[in-house]
């Protein structure tokens, strides 16, 4: 609902067609005029409408629409969705390169295609109600056009800007745009403008749409965020004009949109005032995605480099030994002279040695590693789509495998988001489940049916399911739908009553709001009497009830004592089970009496007769408890973060299995949580968070800021050995910061807003918690798939390199020829990565704890397997190489002349070697020492196909390869021996798995994660926007720095004034000796040290509200780096900078938002800053 990311694309067509229409004079109002109008607020907007258009109907006329008719159809542009055998060696090398490139390209293409496909699927599912041609229809938000008449009601998220035509008690939450939490009352005579991205909190109404897509208020913000960048680039001819417009817009929007979850500030690139070409570059740079290397890719890159270096060394040694051996043997031992006519032959020998060296290198370098990661991730992403996970960032899939904590929403994720009446108190009986209609007296049933039918908003209805066998669809207010569902359970149809009493016939409606917590509807009867039906929170309505319908259906007196009984015996037990209790009541006003004062609501809604009390709950999804149990078994802590009250949250958490009776866990409310984590000054302290989060399981009545604080606190915590990897679910615009901060952010595909989806890594297309568990399984599977591939490949690497090296040194010729080596390389790189990286996940993955970020890729068990299998294969190959000719009674292939034909001897060595790899591929399917390597082998069709396919190709190469492949045909007996020796690896594998790893103390792990000190600083500062003015303009930085220091020296008097004042004493308490140091330079030094020493003090270290954007941020350069703010003189600019910097956002813990300017300077100390508001802060800002 209101998918702005979608709109910004889908409406570019509308924008263009409207522009064209303006030129033709079709519409009486231009796009620019509408946009300017929507920028205004309340009375200004009203004045503008009255001056320019008369009233809203004037605008409708100009847009060629009427409140009941549709505007002229506007076409919506779709986005357009990229010697004779000498040639053999070169061709084989080319073929293997082409294979690798094509597989990688195909993966990237298919990933992009499926992402776009899903994006459009999600967009099409979001509908909004409009009136076209007098018909009320639901259309996808992408199809809403300017001039449409849209119906808005309680709970809607507005997908477009518009002007109110008719409204009933309409109140809007504009906090997503303005940051003000107070609801804004909308009416035709006060404030008729409705803005996209805002929520309808009360009432209903109709509006005429005036701006969609990138021209709506949310669209403008998205454009600033960079989502609209593509459209801007398309229109080159309007670029200059647009840029000026956009800069004006940016300044206006900075104030207006400051609380778009802090996004507004993060999206403003640091602009120079001149806004020249540098401005364009900065903007592009800000739009670029961060260059992130995932943990797994980091480990693999490091491992691949290490293996590559070893391979290069081996190949170099091989070439040197071969050349030396040949030269010494020919010219020294045999004492042959160098003859001119023999030079070409010698050169051929040297070329042959060089090719052998290159072959060793090619086999040693594992170029299949990146491919294996890509294939594994792409395959996982594709399969995760079927498990309702749309992965937006590939590495999120892998990170999810290491998750240690999940902070989940309650509504819609753990529960079904379908309010249902599950208990009722009717005719003085407490029914634990909905009673049969026969059990209720007819007159009570009649009151119940009429009361619920007319006293629920007519926009709330239950529609038949979209799919056969699905659940009925709830439209409108969820609580009202639950009551309507109760009527359907009682086999009564509310629609009949509504047809009899249409909405226009209702005499007076007191709509629901959060203050009165009730809704009442007055009906005028034909005899002139009135009847009012009321529903609302049970504790409020029961206080207004003086009578109650008894078991026989008659009204009897209802005393305070009776009320207390009902509260104790009915309402409290319901509430303790997490039910929301609603009381239904009515009152009659006889015909003879004077007409009541309808505006005086308190006198009207009193003296009621209670019909029933019902208990409503949002039932837990049936599959969730099991999913949470799996998470807990897998070492993942699940926490519930909800806006609901603590009793409901605790009841649901117990039903889900997040809380277990008798265990020592915390359930806190947001305000209590805030009180515990803040010090006396109101600052958040990491030490305090560390005392709470390990035991915290439920955070109720929490604000989005609390969620962000909790996530940041858990991630930054150093309490546990491993850094916590946190996944977060969110659906609201306000969840954006928490989703972005988390290691993996899950947005809801159905209920989620666009800002949430934009900030997320994975979108849950079914909003279901079990899909998160599937994501964990896939993430762990990616890790295991890579490990399986590594185990297989390194075995081949070790054997092939040693065989080529030893063979070359002893026999002056590699037993495996270049083309054969390339075939082996193709098997073990491209094909094996495809076979082993596509293993489907199994439930057993959830039986172990998370690996952690620093776990090495190659465990000691895997190292045991690699070395064990390499030993077997080397023994077999060397036995065949040096004794094979005797065993098979054939000619020896050793010491063959330069262009000798292929020998059977070397063909048997090659064939046995390849078959050993094939059978070892089956061994490599298990990496944790399991014995049954065949388990689930037929579940992976790709694996079986590749193994069989490789075997068939091997037969063809050996039997028909001939000279190009250096192969000679083999007999059946020789083939059987080769297969037998190949199958020996399976038996040998069983032998290896019986040796306990713990006994083999000499085994080492390999493939550790990159250590902190090895990470280049620009990657460490991943939260800092990557605008490296410092590198490009270092000299300017130094000049500014010295100018700033100079300025401080000249302001010595100011510093002295500060010292004498009480405020500076607080700021400089850590430097008591400053007062005595009056020399210029000393003042500067004191200023520096007070600025930069703070981090070494424990009390300052524990505060995560420092200006540092990242706790690990260090700069090791000798030159100071200053991200420059602009070119102008610091002195002139300081006051304006300070005044124009936006006020700190309410998000106390979002450092990236709080600090207006980051000063990151390293003076052989850690970078930090003074607290905002202190005098030093203003000095620092002016600097």
mmCIF file of C-alpha atoms in Angstrom, residues 331 336-347:
data_model
loop_
_atom_site.group_PDB
_atom_site.id
_atom_site.type_symbol
_atom_site.label_atom_id
_atom_site.label_comp_id
_atom_site.label_asym_id
_atom_site.label_seq_id
_atom_site.Cartn_x
_atom_site.Cartn_y
_atom_site.Cartn_z
ATOM 1 C CA UNK A 331 75.700 -29.914 -21.906
ATOM 2 C CA UNK A 336 77.190 -32.017 -26.108
ATOM 3 C CA UNK A 337 78.110 -28.740 -27.833
ATOM 4 C CA UNK A 338 75.360 -26.132 -28.530
ATOM 5 C CA UNK A 339 74.810 -26.447 -32.248
ATOM 6 C CA UNK A 340 73.124 -23.625 -34.164
ATOM 7 C CA UNK A 341 70.943 -26.063 -36.150
ATOM 8 C CA UNK A 342 69.725 -27.649 -32.847
ATOM 9 C CA UNK A 343 68.597 -24.335 -31.340
ATOM 10 C CA UNK A 344 64.895 -24.713 -32.453
ATOM 11 C CA UNK A 345 64.784 -28.135 -30.756
ATOM 12 C CA UNK A 346 66.248 -26.749 -27.515
ATOM 13 C CA UNK A 347 63.729 -23.890 -27.650
#
